[in-house]
Short mmCIF file of C-alpha atoms in Angstrom, two decimals:
data_model
loop_
_atom_site.label_atom_id
_atom_site.label_comp_id
_atom_site.label_asym_id
_atom_site.label_seq_id
_atom_site.Cartn_x
_atom_site.Cartn_y
_atom_site.Cartn_z
CA MET A 1 -38.59 125.06 -82.88
CA ARG A 2 -35.48 124.40 -85.08
CA TYR A 3 -32.75 126.92 -85.06
CA TYR A 4 -32.97 127.76 -88.87
CA LEU A 5 -36.68 128.81 -88.46
CA GLU A 6 -36.18 131.01 -85.75
CA ALA A 7 -36.18 134.78 -86.65
CA ASP A 8 -33.65 137.20 -85.09
CA THR A 9 -36.23 139.87 -84.85
CA ILE A 10 -39.99 140.29 -85.23
CA ILE A 11 -41.33 143.71 -85.89
CA MET A 12 -45.12 143.57 -84.68
CA ASN A 13 -48.19 145.90 -84.05
CA ALA A 14 -47.24 147.71 -87.23
CA ARG A 15 -48.91 149.18 -90.22
CA VAL A 16 -46.60 148.10 -92.79
CA PHE A 17 -46.57 149.72 -96.34
CA THR A 18 -44.33 147.30 -98.36
CA MET A 19 -44.10 148.89 -101.66
CA ASP A 20 -44.80 145.57 -103.12
CA ASP A 21 -47.73 145.59 -105.44
CA LEU A 22 -48.23 141.82 -104.65
CA GLN A 23 -48.68 142.39 -100.99
CA PRO A 24 -49.18 146.12 -100.38
CA ARG A 25 -49.96 145.88 -96.65
CA ALA A 26 -48.99 143.80 -93.56
CA GLU A 27 -49.11 143.70 -89.72
CA ALA A 28 -45.67 142.12 -88.99
CA ILE A 29 -42.23 141.27 -90.47
CA ALA A 30 -39.76 138.48 -89.45
CA ILE A 31 -35.93 139.06 -89.87
CA LYS A 32 -33.06 136.43 -89.97
CA ASP A 33 -29.51 137.06 -90.82
CA GLY A 34 -30.18 140.41 -92.25
CA ASN A 35 -32.91 139.57 -94.61
CA ILE A 36 -36.66 139.48 -94.46
CA VAL A 37 -38.12 136.10 -94.12
CA TYR A 38 -41.69 136.74 -93.40
CA VAL A 39 -44.23 139.65 -94.17
CA GLY A 40 -47.96 139.21 -93.34
CA SER A 41 -50.15 138.71 -90.19
CA GLU A 42 -48.90 139.07 -86.69
CA GLU A 43 -50.14 135.55 -85.77
CA GLU A 44 -48.11 133.99 -88.60
CA ALA A 45 -45.00 136.14 -87.82
CA PHE A 46 -44.88 134.64 -84.29
CA SER A 47 -44.58 131.11 -85.84
CA TRP A 48 -40.90 132.36 -86.28
CA LYS A 49 -40.55 133.19 -82.65
CA GLY A 50 -37.63 131.37 -80.78
CA GLU A 51 -35.95 131.73 -77.59
CA ASN A 52 -33.64 134.43 -78.80
CA THR A 53 -35.83 136.22 -81.10
CA GLN A 54 -36.08 139.98 -80.31
CA ILE A 55 -39.68 141.41 -80.42
CA VAL A 56 -39.96 145.07 -81.43
CA ASP A 57 -43.45 146.42 -80.72
CA VAL A 58 -43.89 149.48 -82.73
CA ASN A 59 -47.15 150.45 -81.20
CA GLY A 60 -49.28 150.71 -84.42
CA LYS A 61 -46.74 152.99 -86.09
CA THR A 62 -46.19 153.07 -89.90
CA VAL A 63 -43.43 150.94 -91.31
CA LEU A 64 -41.74 151.49 -94.69
CA PRO A 65 -38.83 150.21 -96.58
CA GLY A 66 -35.66 152.25 -95.85
CA PHE A 67 -35.26 155.20 -98.05
CA ILE A 68 -32.80 155.21 -101.04
CA GLU A 69 -31.26 158.53 -102.06
CA SER A 70 -30.79 158.18 -105.82
CA HIS A 71 -28.37 161.19 -106.17
CA THR A 72 -26.16 162.47 -103.33
CA HIS A 73 -22.59 163.40 -102.69
CA PRO A 74 -22.21 161.72 -99.27
CA VAL A 75 -18.53 162.41 -98.96
CA GLU A 76 -18.85 166.00 -99.93
CA TYR A 77 -21.59 166.18 -97.33
CA GLY A 78 -19.48 164.57 -94.63
CA LEU A 79 -16.54 166.92 -95.54
CA ASN A 80 -18.81 169.78 -95.46
CA LEU A 81 -19.57 168.99 -91.79
CA LEU A 82 -15.92 169.72 -91.13
CA LYS A 83 -16.19 173.12 -93.01
CA LEU A 84 -17.82 176.46 -92.09
CA ASP A 85 -21.59 176.14 -92.44
CA CYS A 86 -22.93 179.05 -94.64
CA ARG A 87 -26.32 177.78 -95.22
CA PRO A 88 -28.99 180.56 -95.02
CA ASN A 89 -30.45 179.11 -91.91
CA GLU A 90 -27.06 179.50 -90.12
CA THR A 91 -25.83 182.53 -91.99
CA PRO A 92 -28.83 184.72 -93.20
CA SER A 93 -26.50 187.55 -94.51
CA ILE A 94 -23.06 188.18 -95.94
CA GLY A 95 -22.24 189.75 -92.53
CA ALA A 96 -23.11 186.59 -90.86
CA ILE A 97 -20.71 184.76 -93.24
CA LEU A 98 -17.92 187.13 -92.60
CA LYS A 99 -18.41 186.77 -88.84
CA LYS A 100 -17.92 183.07 -89.09
CA VAL A 101 -14.91 183.38 -91.44
CA LYS A 102 -13.21 185.90 -89.12
CA GLU A 103 -13.78 183.59 -86.12
CA LYS A 104 -12.14 180.83 -88.13
CA ALA A 105 -9.23 182.92 -89.21
CA ASP A 106 -8.47 184.03 -85.66
CA ARG A 107 -8.06 180.31 -84.67
CA LEU A 108 -5.94 179.20 -87.71
CA PRO A 109 -2.26 180.06 -88.43
CA GLU A 110 -1.73 182.31 -91.37
CA GLY A 111 -1.75 180.70 -94.73
CA GLU A 112 -4.09 177.78 -93.97
CA TRP A 113 -7.08 177.33 -96.07
CA ILE A 114 -10.63 178.38 -94.75
CA ARG A 115 -13.30 176.35 -96.56
CA GLY A 116 -16.95 176.93 -96.24
CA TRP A 117 -20.19 175.89 -98.17
CA GLY A 118 -23.94 176.33 -98.55
CA TRP A 119 -24.43 180.14 -99.07
CA ASP A 120 -27.37 181.05 -101.12
CA ASP A 121 -27.65 184.67 -102.56
CA SER A 122 -31.47 184.39 -103.17
CA ARG A 123 -31.99 183.63 -99.59
CA MET A 124 -29.51 186.06 -97.97
CA LYS A 125 -30.50 189.63 -96.72
CA GLU A 126 -28.30 191.30 -99.29
CA LYS A 127 -29.51 189.37 -102.41
CA ARG A 128 -26.06 189.29 -103.93
CA ASN A 129 -23.19 187.13 -104.12
CA PRO A 130 -20.26 187.55 -101.62
CA THR A 131 -17.15 188.96 -103.15
CA ARG A 132 -13.50 188.60 -102.75
CA TRP A 133 -13.29 192.19 -101.16
CA ASP A 134 -15.94 191.02 -98.62
CA LEU A 135 -13.65 188.08 -97.55
CA ASP A 136 -10.41 190.07 -97.73
CA LYS A 137 -11.71 192.35 -94.93
CA VAL A 138 -11.88 189.60 -92.47
CA ALA A 139 -9.15 187.01 -93.69
CA PRO A 140 -6.51 188.87 -95.85
CA ASN A 141 -3.78 186.38 -94.81
CA HIS A 142 -5.76 183.09 -95.22
CA PRO A 143 -6.79 181.67 -98.61
CA VAL A 144 -10.60 181.31 -98.31
CA ILE A 145 -13.05 179.41 -100.74
CA LEU A 146 -16.68 179.15 -100.01
CA GLU A 147 -19.07 177.09 -102.23
CA ARG A 148 -22.55 178.16 -103.10
CA THR A 149 -25.32 175.68 -102.20
CA CYS A 150 -25.60 174.48 -105.80
CA LYS A 151 -21.85 173.62 -105.97
CA HIS A 152 -21.42 174.97 -109.25
CA MET A 153 -19.81 178.02 -108.26
CA ALA A 154 -17.80 179.30 -105.38
CA VAL A 155 -16.23 182.72 -104.18
CA CYS A 156 -12.74 183.05 -103.20
CA ASN A 157 -10.67 185.82 -101.62
CA SER A 158 -7.59 187.46 -103.12
CA LYS A 159 -5.24 185.32 -101.27
CA ALA A 160 -6.76 182.05 -102.64
CA LEU A 161 -6.81 183.56 -106.08
CA GLU A 162 -3.01 184.49 -105.73
CA ILE A 163 -2.12 181.14 -104.54
CA SER A 164 -3.95 179.52 -107.55
CA GLY A 165 -2.38 182.04 -109.99
CA VAL A 166 -5.69 183.35 -111.24
CA SER A 167 -5.42 187.18 -111.98
CA GLU A 168 -7.01 189.75 -114.41
CA ASN A 169 -4.91 188.30 -117.12
CA THR A 170 -6.36 184.77 -116.60
CA SER A 171 -8.94 183.58 -119.24
CA SER A 172 -12.02 181.66 -118.40
CA PRO A 173 -11.73 177.99 -119.22
CA ASP A 174 -14.07 176.42 -121.67
CA GLY A 175 -17.15 175.36 -119.67
CA GLY A 176 -16.35 177.83 -116.99
CA HIS A 177 -16.43 181.47 -115.96
CA ILE A 178 -14.24 183.71 -114.04
CA GLU A 179 -16.41 186.76 -112.92
CA ARG A 180 -15.08 190.25 -113.47
CA LYS A 181 -16.75 193.67 -112.53
CA LYS A 182 -18.25 194.90 -115.79
CA ASP A 183 -17.08 198.41 -115.31
CA THR A 184 -13.45 197.65 -114.05
CA GLY A 185 -12.61 194.23 -115.35
CA LYS A 186 -11.47 193.33 -111.72
CA LEU A 187 -12.05 189.76 -110.44
CA THR A 188 -14.94 189.59 -108.08
CA GLY A 189 -13.52 186.37 -106.58
CA LEU A 190 -16.54 184.33 -108.18
CA VAL A 191 -15.62 181.12 -110.11
CA GLN A 192 -18.30 179.14 -111.93
CA GLU A 193 -18.28 175.64 -113.16
CA LYS A 194 -14.87 174.46 -114.57
CA ALA A 195 -13.19 177.59 -113.42
CA GLN A 196 -13.58 176.07 -109.94
CA GLY A 197 -11.17 173.64 -110.70
CA MET A 198 -8.52 176.35 -111.28
CA ILE A 199 -8.50 177.09 -107.50
CA ALA A 200 -5.49 175.24 -105.77
CA VAL A 201 -7.34 174.15 -102.78
CA PRO A 202 -5.70 170.94 -101.23
CA GLN A 203 -7.35 167.56 -101.42
CA TYR A 204 -8.72 165.78 -98.44
CA LYS A 205 -6.98 162.74 -97.22
CA VAL A 206 -8.68 159.36 -96.60
CA LYS A 207 -8.78 159.82 -93.02
CA ASP A 208 -10.52 163.20 -93.26
CA ILE A 209 -13.15 161.44 -95.72
CA ILE A 210 -13.72 158.61 -93.26
CA LYS A 211 -14.10 161.25 -90.34
CA GLY A 212 -16.57 163.15 -92.35
CA MET A 213 -18.53 160.04 -93.55
CA LYS A 214 -18.84 158.86 -89.92
CA LEU A 215 -20.81 162.12 -89.12
CA ALA A 216 -22.77 161.99 -92.46
CA GLN A 217 -24.08 158.55 -91.92
CA LYS A 218 -25.48 159.48 -88.58
CA ASP A 219 -27.65 161.90 -90.44
CA PHE A 220 -28.56 159.31 -93.14
CA ALA A 221 -29.85 157.11 -90.20
CA LYS A 222 -31.80 159.86 -88.59
CA TRP A 223 -33.49 160.50 -92.00
CA GLY A 224 -34.20 156.86 -92.69
CA ILE A 225 -31.77 156.52 -95.53
CA THR A 226 -30.30 153.10 -95.89
CA THR A 227 -28.72 153.51 -99.44
CA VAL A 228 -27.10 156.47 -101.11
CA HIS A 229 -25.90 156.59 -104.74
CA GLU A 230 -22.63 158.42 -104.79
CA MET A 231 -22.68 160.66 -107.82
CA GLY A 232 -18.99 161.41 -108.67
CA THR A 233 -16.87 159.07 -106.82
CA GLN A 234 -13.15 159.63 -106.73
CA ALA A 235 -10.37 157.24 -105.85
CA ASN A 236 -9.91 158.36 -102.40
CA TYR A 237 -13.67 158.29 -101.77
CA PHE A 238 -13.76 154.74 -103.01
CA ARG A 239 -10.87 153.63 -100.79
CA ALA A 240 -12.60 155.27 -97.74
CA TYR A 241 -15.75 153.43 -98.33
CA GLN A 242 -13.79 150.13 -98.45
CA GLU A 243 -11.85 150.87 -95.42
CA MET A 244 -14.94 151.67 -93.52
CA ASP A 245 -16.73 148.44 -94.78
CA MET A 246 -13.80 146.22 -93.84
CA ASN A 247 -13.70 147.68 -90.40
CA LYS A 248 -17.48 147.28 -90.04
CA ASP A 249 -17.91 151.18 -89.80
CA LEU A 250 -20.14 151.54 -92.88
CA GLN A 251 -23.80 152.04 -91.85
CA VAL A 252 -25.24 153.08 -95.26
CA ARG A 253 -25.20 151.10 -98.46
CA ILE A 254 -23.10 152.73 -101.10
CA ARG A 255 -23.85 152.75 -104.91
CA PRO A 256 -20.74 154.61 -106.43
CA TRP A 257 -20.88 156.23 -109.89
CA PHE A 258 -17.47 157.12 -111.00
CA TRP A 259 -16.64 160.62 -112.23
CA ALA A 260 -15.74 160.21 -115.77
CA ILE A 261 -13.98 163.35 -117.12
CA ASP A 262 -11.94 166.03 -115.30
CA GLN A 263 -14.35 168.77 -114.29
CA ASN A 264 -14.90 171.25 -111.75
CA GLY A 265 -11.87 170.32 -109.70
CA PHE A 266 -12.79 166.76 -109.69
CA GLN A 267 -10.40 164.12 -111.33
CA GLY A 268 -12.09 161.80 -114.03
CA TYR A 269 -11.50 158.06 -113.98
CA PHE A 270 -12.86 157.33 -117.65
CA ASP A 271 -9.79 155.72 -118.92
CA GLU A 272 -8.77 153.92 -115.65
CA VAL A 273 -12.09 152.27 -115.12
CA LEU A 274 -12.29 151.00 -118.75
CA ALA A 275 -8.75 149.72 -118.58
CA LEU A 276 -9.29 147.79 -115.46
CA GLY A 277 -12.41 146.09 -117.02
CA ILE A 278 -14.77 147.02 -114.28
CA GLN A 279 -18.43 146.62 -115.01
CA SER A 280 -21.66 147.77 -113.36
CA GLY A 281 -22.70 145.43 -110.59
CA LEU A 282 -19.22 144.87 -109.34
CA GLY A 283 -19.09 144.48 -105.57
CA ASP A 284 -21.56 143.29 -102.83
CA ASP A 285 -24.68 144.40 -101.09
CA MET A 286 -22.87 147.16 -99.24
CA ILE A 287 -20.86 148.56 -102.09
CA LYS A 288 -21.82 148.02 -105.51
CA VAL A 289 -20.38 149.90 -108.56
CA GLN A 290 -23.10 151.49 -110.67
CA GLY A 291 -21.38 153.08 -113.59
CA MET A 292 -19.93 156.35 -115.07
CA LYS A 293 -21.24 159.91 -114.26
CA PHE A 294 -20.89 162.67 -116.76
CA MET A 295 -21.91 166.23 -116.64
CA LEU A 296 -23.32 168.58 -119.28
CA ASP A 297 -24.39 171.88 -117.54
CA GLY A 298 -24.70 173.71 -114.27
CA SER A 299 -27.47 174.95 -112.04
CA VAL A 300 -30.58 177.15 -112.47
CA GLY A 301 -29.89 178.89 -109.21
CA GLY A 302 -26.37 179.88 -110.61
CA LYS A 303 -27.71 180.50 -113.89
CA THR A 304 -25.38 177.99 -115.52
CA ALA A 305 -27.92 175.32 -116.45
CA ALA A 306 -27.94 175.05 -120.30
CA VAL A 307 -31.51 176.29 -120.83
CA GLU A 308 -32.99 177.03 -124.35
CA MET A 309 -34.27 180.44 -123.96
CA PRO A 310 -32.17 183.17 -121.89
CA TYR A 311 -32.79 183.49 -118.31
CA GLU A 312 -35.23 186.28 -116.98
CA ASN A 313 -34.04 189.74 -118.01
CA GLU A 314 -30.63 188.82 -119.55
CA GLU A 315 -29.24 187.21 -122.47
CA ASN A 316 -27.38 184.41 -120.60
CA ARG A 317 -28.59 180.83 -121.60
CA GLY A 318 -26.11 178.91 -119.16
CA ILE A 319 -23.08 176.87 -119.80
CA LEU A 320 -23.17 173.68 -122.13
CA TYR A 321 -20.00 171.78 -121.26
CA ASP A 322 -19.90 169.87 -124.46
CA ASN A 323 -21.72 169.16 -127.82
CA ALA A 324 -23.12 165.95 -128.89
CA ASP A 325 -20.48 165.22 -131.76
CA HIS A 326 -17.69 165.28 -129.09
CA PHE A 327 -19.51 163.89 -126.15
CA SER A 328 -21.32 160.98 -127.69
CA PRO A 329 -18.37 158.62 -128.30
CA PHE A 330 -17.54 158.69 -124.50
CA VAL A 331 -21.07 157.57 -123.74
CA LYS A 332 -20.90 154.75 -126.34
CA GLN A 333 -17.55 153.58 -125.15
CA ALA A 334 -18.75 153.20 -121.61
CA LEU A 335 -21.90 151.55 -122.62
CA GLU A 336 -19.99 148.98 -124.87
CA ALA A 337 -17.77 148.39 -121.81
CA GLY A 338 -20.72 147.14 -119.64
CA LEU A 339 -20.86 150.50 -117.71
CA ARG A 340 -24.18 152.23 -117.05
CA VAL A 341 -24.09 155.89 -117.74
CA ALA A 342 -25.67 158.83 -115.63
CA ILE A 343 -25.54 162.15 -117.45
CA HIS A 344 -26.26 165.40 -115.45
CA GLY A 345 -28.52 167.47 -117.46
CA ILE A 346 -30.79 170.21 -116.08
CA GLY A 347 -31.38 172.60 -118.92
CA GLU A 348 -33.09 171.79 -122.21
CA ARG A 349 -29.95 172.07 -124.29
CA ALA A 350 -27.96 169.66 -121.89
CA ILE A 351 -30.91 167.13 -121.87
CA GLU A 352 -30.80 167.03 -125.69
CA VAL A 353 -27.18 166.30 -125.87
CA ALA A 354 -27.69 163.69 -123.35
CA ILE A 355 -30.57 161.93 -125.12
CA THR A 356 -28.76 162.29 -128.50
CA ALA A 357 -25.58 160.38 -127.10
CA PHE A 358 -27.76 157.56 -125.81
CA GLU A 359 -29.65 157.46 -129.26
CA ARG A 360 -26.36 157.27 -131.09
CA ALA A 361 -24.93 154.56 -128.72
CA SER A 362 -28.27 152.36 -129.16
CA THR A 363 -27.34 151.75 -132.83
CA SER A 364 -24.49 149.38 -131.52
CA VAL A 365 -25.61 148.65 -127.93
CA ASP A 366 -28.93 147.27 -126.39
CA ILE A 367 -29.27 149.87 -123.90
CA LYS A 368 -32.86 149.55 -123.03
CA LYS A 369 -32.39 147.06 -120.12
CA MET A 370 -29.29 148.80 -118.81
CA ARG A 371 -31.30 151.45 -116.86
CA ASN A 372 -29.15 154.42 -117.88
CA ARG A 373 -30.27 157.79 -116.37
CA ILE A 374 -30.32 161.60 -116.73
CA GLU A 375 -29.46 163.20 -113.60
CA HIS A 376 -31.83 165.98 -112.30
CA CYS A 377 -33.86 166.21 -115.60
CA GLY A 378 -35.08 169.56 -114.74
CA LEU A 379 -36.57 170.85 -117.87
CA PRO A 380 -37.44 168.09 -120.34
CA THR A 381 -39.59 168.82 -123.33
CA TYR A 382 -42.46 166.62 -124.49
CA ASP A 383 -40.03 165.44 -127.33
CA HIS A 384 -37.29 164.72 -124.63
CA LEU A 385 -39.76 162.65 -122.56
CA ARG A 386 -40.97 160.65 -125.67
CA ARG A 387 -37.42 159.77 -126.60
CA MET A 388 -36.41 159.07 -123.01
CA LYS A 389 -39.25 156.46 -122.89
CA ASN A 390 -38.22 155.04 -126.12
CA LEU A 391 -34.69 154.27 -124.72
CA GLU A 392 -36.03 153.23 -121.17
CA LEU A 393 -34.00 156.07 -119.56
CA ILE A 394 -34.53 156.90 -115.97
CA ALA A 395 -35.14 160.35 -114.76
CA ALA A 396 -33.20 160.80 -111.58
CA SER A 397 -35.33 163.83 -110.58
CA SER A 398 -34.12 166.32 -107.87
CA ILE A 399 -37.62 166.98 -106.75
CA GLY A 400 -36.11 168.28 -103.56
CA PHE A 401 -35.11 171.16 -105.51
CA VAL A 402 -38.55 172.47 -105.80
CA TYR A 403 -38.75 173.13 -102.12
CA TYR A 404 -35.29 174.29 -101.40
CA LEU A 405 -34.41 176.07 -104.76
CA GLY A 406 -37.83 176.70 -106.17
CA ASP A 407 -37.85 180.33 -105.31
CA SER A 408 -34.55 180.98 -107.25
CA TYR A 409 -36.00 178.87 -110.17
CA LEU A 410 -39.07 181.16 -110.25
CA LYS A 411 -36.77 184.23 -110.24
CA ASN A 412 -34.53 182.99 -112.78
CA LEU A 413 -36.91 181.07 -115.21
CA GLY A 414 -40.11 183.11 -114.85
CA GLU A 415 -43.64 182.07 -114.05
CA GLU A 416 -44.39 180.06 -117.21
CA ARG A 417 -41.22 178.18 -117.67
CA VAL A 418 -40.95 177.18 -114.02
CA LYS A 419 -44.27 175.23 -114.10
CA ARG A 420 -42.51 172.37 -115.88
CA VAL A 421 -39.46 171.82 -113.66
CA TYR A 422 -39.06 168.30 -112.40
CA PRO A 423 -42.33 167.33 -114.00
CA HIS A 424 -43.23 164.05 -112.09
CA ARG A 425 -46.79 163.93 -113.30
CA TYR A 426 -45.39 164.08 -117.06
CA PHE A 427 -42.60 161.28 -115.90
CA LYS A 428 -45.60 159.15 -114.83
CA GLU A 429 -47.78 159.86 -117.93
CA TYR A 430 -44.87 158.64 -120.31
CA ASP A 431 -44.02 155.70 -117.86
CA ILE A 432 -40.59 156.95 -117.13
CA VAL A 433 -39.29 155.71 -113.81
CA ALA A 434 -38.38 158.90 -111.71
CA PRO A 435 -36.47 158.25 -108.44
CA GLY A 436 -36.52 161.30 -106.21
CA ASN A 437 -33.50 162.90 -104.58
CA SER A 438 -32.00 165.76 -102.91
CA ASP A 439 -28.50 166.10 -104.49
CA LEU A 440 -27.14 166.31 -100.87
CA PRO A 441 -25.40 168.70 -99.80
CA VAL A 442 -26.81 171.02 -102.70
CA THR A 443 -30.15 170.74 -100.52
CA GLY A 444 -31.12 169.28 -97.23
CA GLY A 445 -31.13 165.42 -97.30
CA ASN A 446 -34.44 164.45 -95.31
CA PRO A 447 -36.49 162.54 -98.10
CA TRP A 448 -39.72 163.76 -96.44
CA THR A 449 -38.81 167.07 -97.90
CA GLY A 450 -38.79 165.78 -101.43
CA ILE A 451 -41.85 163.74 -100.90
CA TYR A 452 -43.58 166.97 -99.60
CA ALA A 453 -42.42 168.72 -102.82
CA ALA A 454 -43.54 165.97 -105.03
CA VAL A 455 -47.10 166.06 -103.54
CA ASN A 456 -47.50 169.90 -102.89
CA ARG A 457 -45.07 171.56 -105.41
CA LYS A 458 -44.30 174.31 -102.87
CA THR A 459 -41.19 176.16 -102.43
CA ILE A 460 -39.61 176.97 -99.01
CA SER A 461 -41.40 180.37 -99.14
CA GLY A 462 -44.81 178.66 -99.87
CA GLN A 463 -44.89 179.44 -103.69
CA VAL A 464 -46.78 176.90 -105.51
CA LEU A 465 -44.74 175.97 -108.86
CA ASP A 466 -47.51 174.14 -110.61
CA GLU A 467 -50.17 171.81 -109.09
CA THR A 468 -50.74 169.99 -112.40
CA GLN A 469 -47.28 168.25 -111.68
CA ASN A 470 -48.08 166.95 -108.28
CA ILE A 471 -48.17 163.21 -107.71
CA THR A 472 -49.75 160.97 -104.95
CA ILE A 473 -48.33 160.34 -101.57
CA HIS A 474 -47.76 156.77 -102.65
CA ASP A 475 -46.05 157.60 -105.79
CA ALA A 476 -43.94 160.00 -103.87
CA ILE A 477 -42.76 157.46 -101.37
CA LYS A 478 -42.14 155.01 -104.21
CA ALA A 479 -39.79 157.54 -105.65
CA TYR A 480 -37.57 157.09 -102.65
CA THR A 481 -38.10 153.36 -102.27
CA ALA A 482 -39.06 150.94 -105.12
CA ASP A 483 -38.49 153.26 -107.85
CA ALA A 484 -35.05 154.38 -106.69
CA ALA A 485 -34.10 150.52 -106.21
CA TYR A 486 -35.50 149.80 -109.92
CA SER A 487 -33.06 152.47 -110.82
CA SER A 488 -29.98 150.38 -109.74
CA GLY A 489 -31.57 146.94 -110.95
CA GLU A 490 -32.11 146.03 -107.25
CA GLU A 491 -35.90 146.14 -106.94
CA HIS A 492 -35.75 142.59 -105.60
CA LEU A 493 -33.11 143.60 -102.81
CA ILE A 494 -34.05 147.02 -101.43
CA GLY A 495 -36.68 149.62 -101.46
CA VAL A 496 -39.34 146.96 -100.64
CA ILE A 497 -40.59 144.93 -97.73
CA ARG A 498 -40.92 141.42 -98.95
CA PRO A 499 -39.33 137.95 -98.14
CA SER A 500 -35.81 137.49 -99.42
CA ALA A 501 -35.28 141.35 -99.54
CA LYS A 502 -32.88 143.05 -97.30
CA ALA A 503 -34.26 143.99 -93.88
CA ASP A 504 -33.79 147.91 -94.47
CA ILE A 505 -36.66 149.18 -92.55
CA ILE A 506 -37.97 152.43 -91.04
CA VAL A 507 -40.56 153.21 -88.51
CA VAL A 508 -41.96 156.78 -88.86
CA SER A 509 -43.92 159.14 -86.36
CA GLU A 510 -47.16 159.49 -88.56
CA ASN A 511 -49.11 157.67 -91.20
CA PRO A 512 -48.42 159.69 -94.38
CA TYR A 513 -51.47 158.36 -96.03
CA GLU A 514 -53.89 159.76 -93.30
CA ILE A 515 -52.32 163.05 -92.23
CA ASP A 516 -52.90 166.39 -94.02
CA VAL A 517 -50.41 166.70 -96.97
CA GLU A 518 -48.98 169.91 -95.55
CA ASN A 519 -47.67 168.04 -92.54
CA LEU A 520 -45.61 165.49 -94.65
CA ILE A 521 -42.61 167.61 -94.19
CA ASP A 522 -42.94 167.29 -90.33
CA ILE A 523 -42.74 163.47 -90.32
CA ASN A 524 -39.80 161.92 -88.38
CA VAL A 525 -38.20 158.70 -88.30
CA GLU A 526 -38.22 156.79 -85.22
CA TYR A 527 -36.28 153.68 -85.89
CA THR A 528 -33.97 152.74 -88.83
CA PHE A 529 -32.95 149.15 -89.42
CA LEU A 530 -30.07 148.30 -91.84
CA ASN A 531 -29.45 144.48 -92.53
CA GLY A 532 -31.99 143.82 -89.73
CA LYS A 533 -29.89 145.81 -87.02
CA LEU A 534 -31.17 148.89 -85.34
CA ILE A 535 -28.89 151.72 -86.36
CA TYR A 536 -31.06 154.71 -85.09
CA ASN A 537 -33.59 155.01 -82.39
CA GLN A 538 -35.12 158.53 -81.89
#
C-alpha cells in the first residue's frame, strides 16, 4: 500500500454516532494527519491499514465527536484551580469556608491576597451570603475576596475594602451595587456586578495563566471537551494561549471572544480590536478569533439578571447595564468591522436590548449569515424568539444552569416563571440553533450534566422545572457537538465525524441512546482524541 493511503490510526469495533445527517452511523474510523479520512464499515476501514497504522479496538463502545463548550471561561477556571475552592461540595457552610480561609492566612505573609471562588448561598447550610465580618474573624490582616459561583458578585473582608478605597462614603457605580446593612448603612463586604471592578485585586501574570490552563485542559480532556469558546478574552489570556500553542502545550481548541467594554473588573478591547482591523475567523484550527463579547445583565442566582417582573417577594428587577440607544452603536460598529457579536442576556429586559441592537444594525449590515449570538438567553419571550429567528441569531443556552442553579432559579423566579428558563423545546420549534454550555466555572464543566438537564429538566435536588421543555437525547448531544460547531461556522471541521473533519473524537462508557435517561449524568469519557492524538485515557 502506498504511504499516502495509510492511516495513522483506525478506530474499530465501535458504535459510531457521527452527528452527520448524511451518514448518522458507522462501525469504524480511519485517521490521517489529524483528519478523518474514512467513516463507515470496518472492512472498508482496514483498506487504509498500513505497516505503521495503530489499531484502536474500543470493544463495542459508543464513539461521538469531541464535545464543544460554546460558552466557558477556561482561564478563569484554570486560575480558580489555584484559588481556594469554596464550592458547596467542598464547603457546605460558611464555617467551612472560614476554616479554609484561616488555613490559607496562617500560611501566607500578612498583606498578601487570599482569593477564593464558588460559594453558593442557596446551597450552604446558613442560606445566606458570607460577610466581611465573617472573613475578618479569620483573616483580619490579609485582603480577602471570594467570588460567588455565578461570578456576578463577590464578598470582601475589611482589609480588601480598605486597600481598594471602598468605604461607607463610596457610591455604587452605574450597573453595580455595593451592599450595605439596611439598618446601619454599614458595608457588608458584598460587591455586585460592576462594583467588583472597584476591588484592587492584583492581575495574574501570563505564567500564572499558563499554569492554570495546563490544569484546566486536563479536566477538559477528561470530560471529552476538545473545543472551548473563551467568552471574555483579555490580552494576557490571548498571549498565554499563543505561548502554549507555540510550545505545543495546548490540548484544546480555543475560540476567543474579546471582552468589549470595561466591566466587572475586566478590561475591554473594543477600540483596540477595531483599530487593528481584526475580523472574525483570524487564526488557525487551534486558536481562531470569534468576535466581541458584550454584557447586559447579571445572574438569576444573584438576583442581578434584568428580569421584566420583580424577583419573588421583593421589588428588585435586577441590573440592566445599558439601554438600547447607548448600546446599539457599539454592536453596529463591531458588525460593520466584520466582527461577530455575542451579548450576555439572561433576563427579558437584557434580551430585549440585545435583539433591538441587532435589529438596528441589520438596517446597514447583512447580519443573518454572521451567526451572532445571545449568550445564556435565559428568559426569552415568544416575541423574542420570533425576532431572533428573523435575524438568524443563535441562542448560546446555558442549559447546565438548570441542574446546578435551578433550585435558586425556582426560589427567585417562582414556580410559573421558572418553567420557561432555557427553553430548548421552544428554540427547536422556532428553528433557532441553541448550542449548550455550562459557563464554566459558574457551574461544573462536564457536558453530560448539561445533556442530562436538557433531557430531564431536573435540578441538583431533583426538582423538575418543566418537562414540556425537554428535548431528545440526540438533540441534546447535538447541542454540544454539531450545533456548537455551527455557532462558530465550523460545522465542516469539528462537532461531526465525517471525512475531512478534524479527528476530535471521544469514546464513552455507555450508549446514551439505550440507557435510562436518569443515568445520562453518570456516563464517563474513556478516550479523548484531539487532532487524532490520544490526549486522555481513563
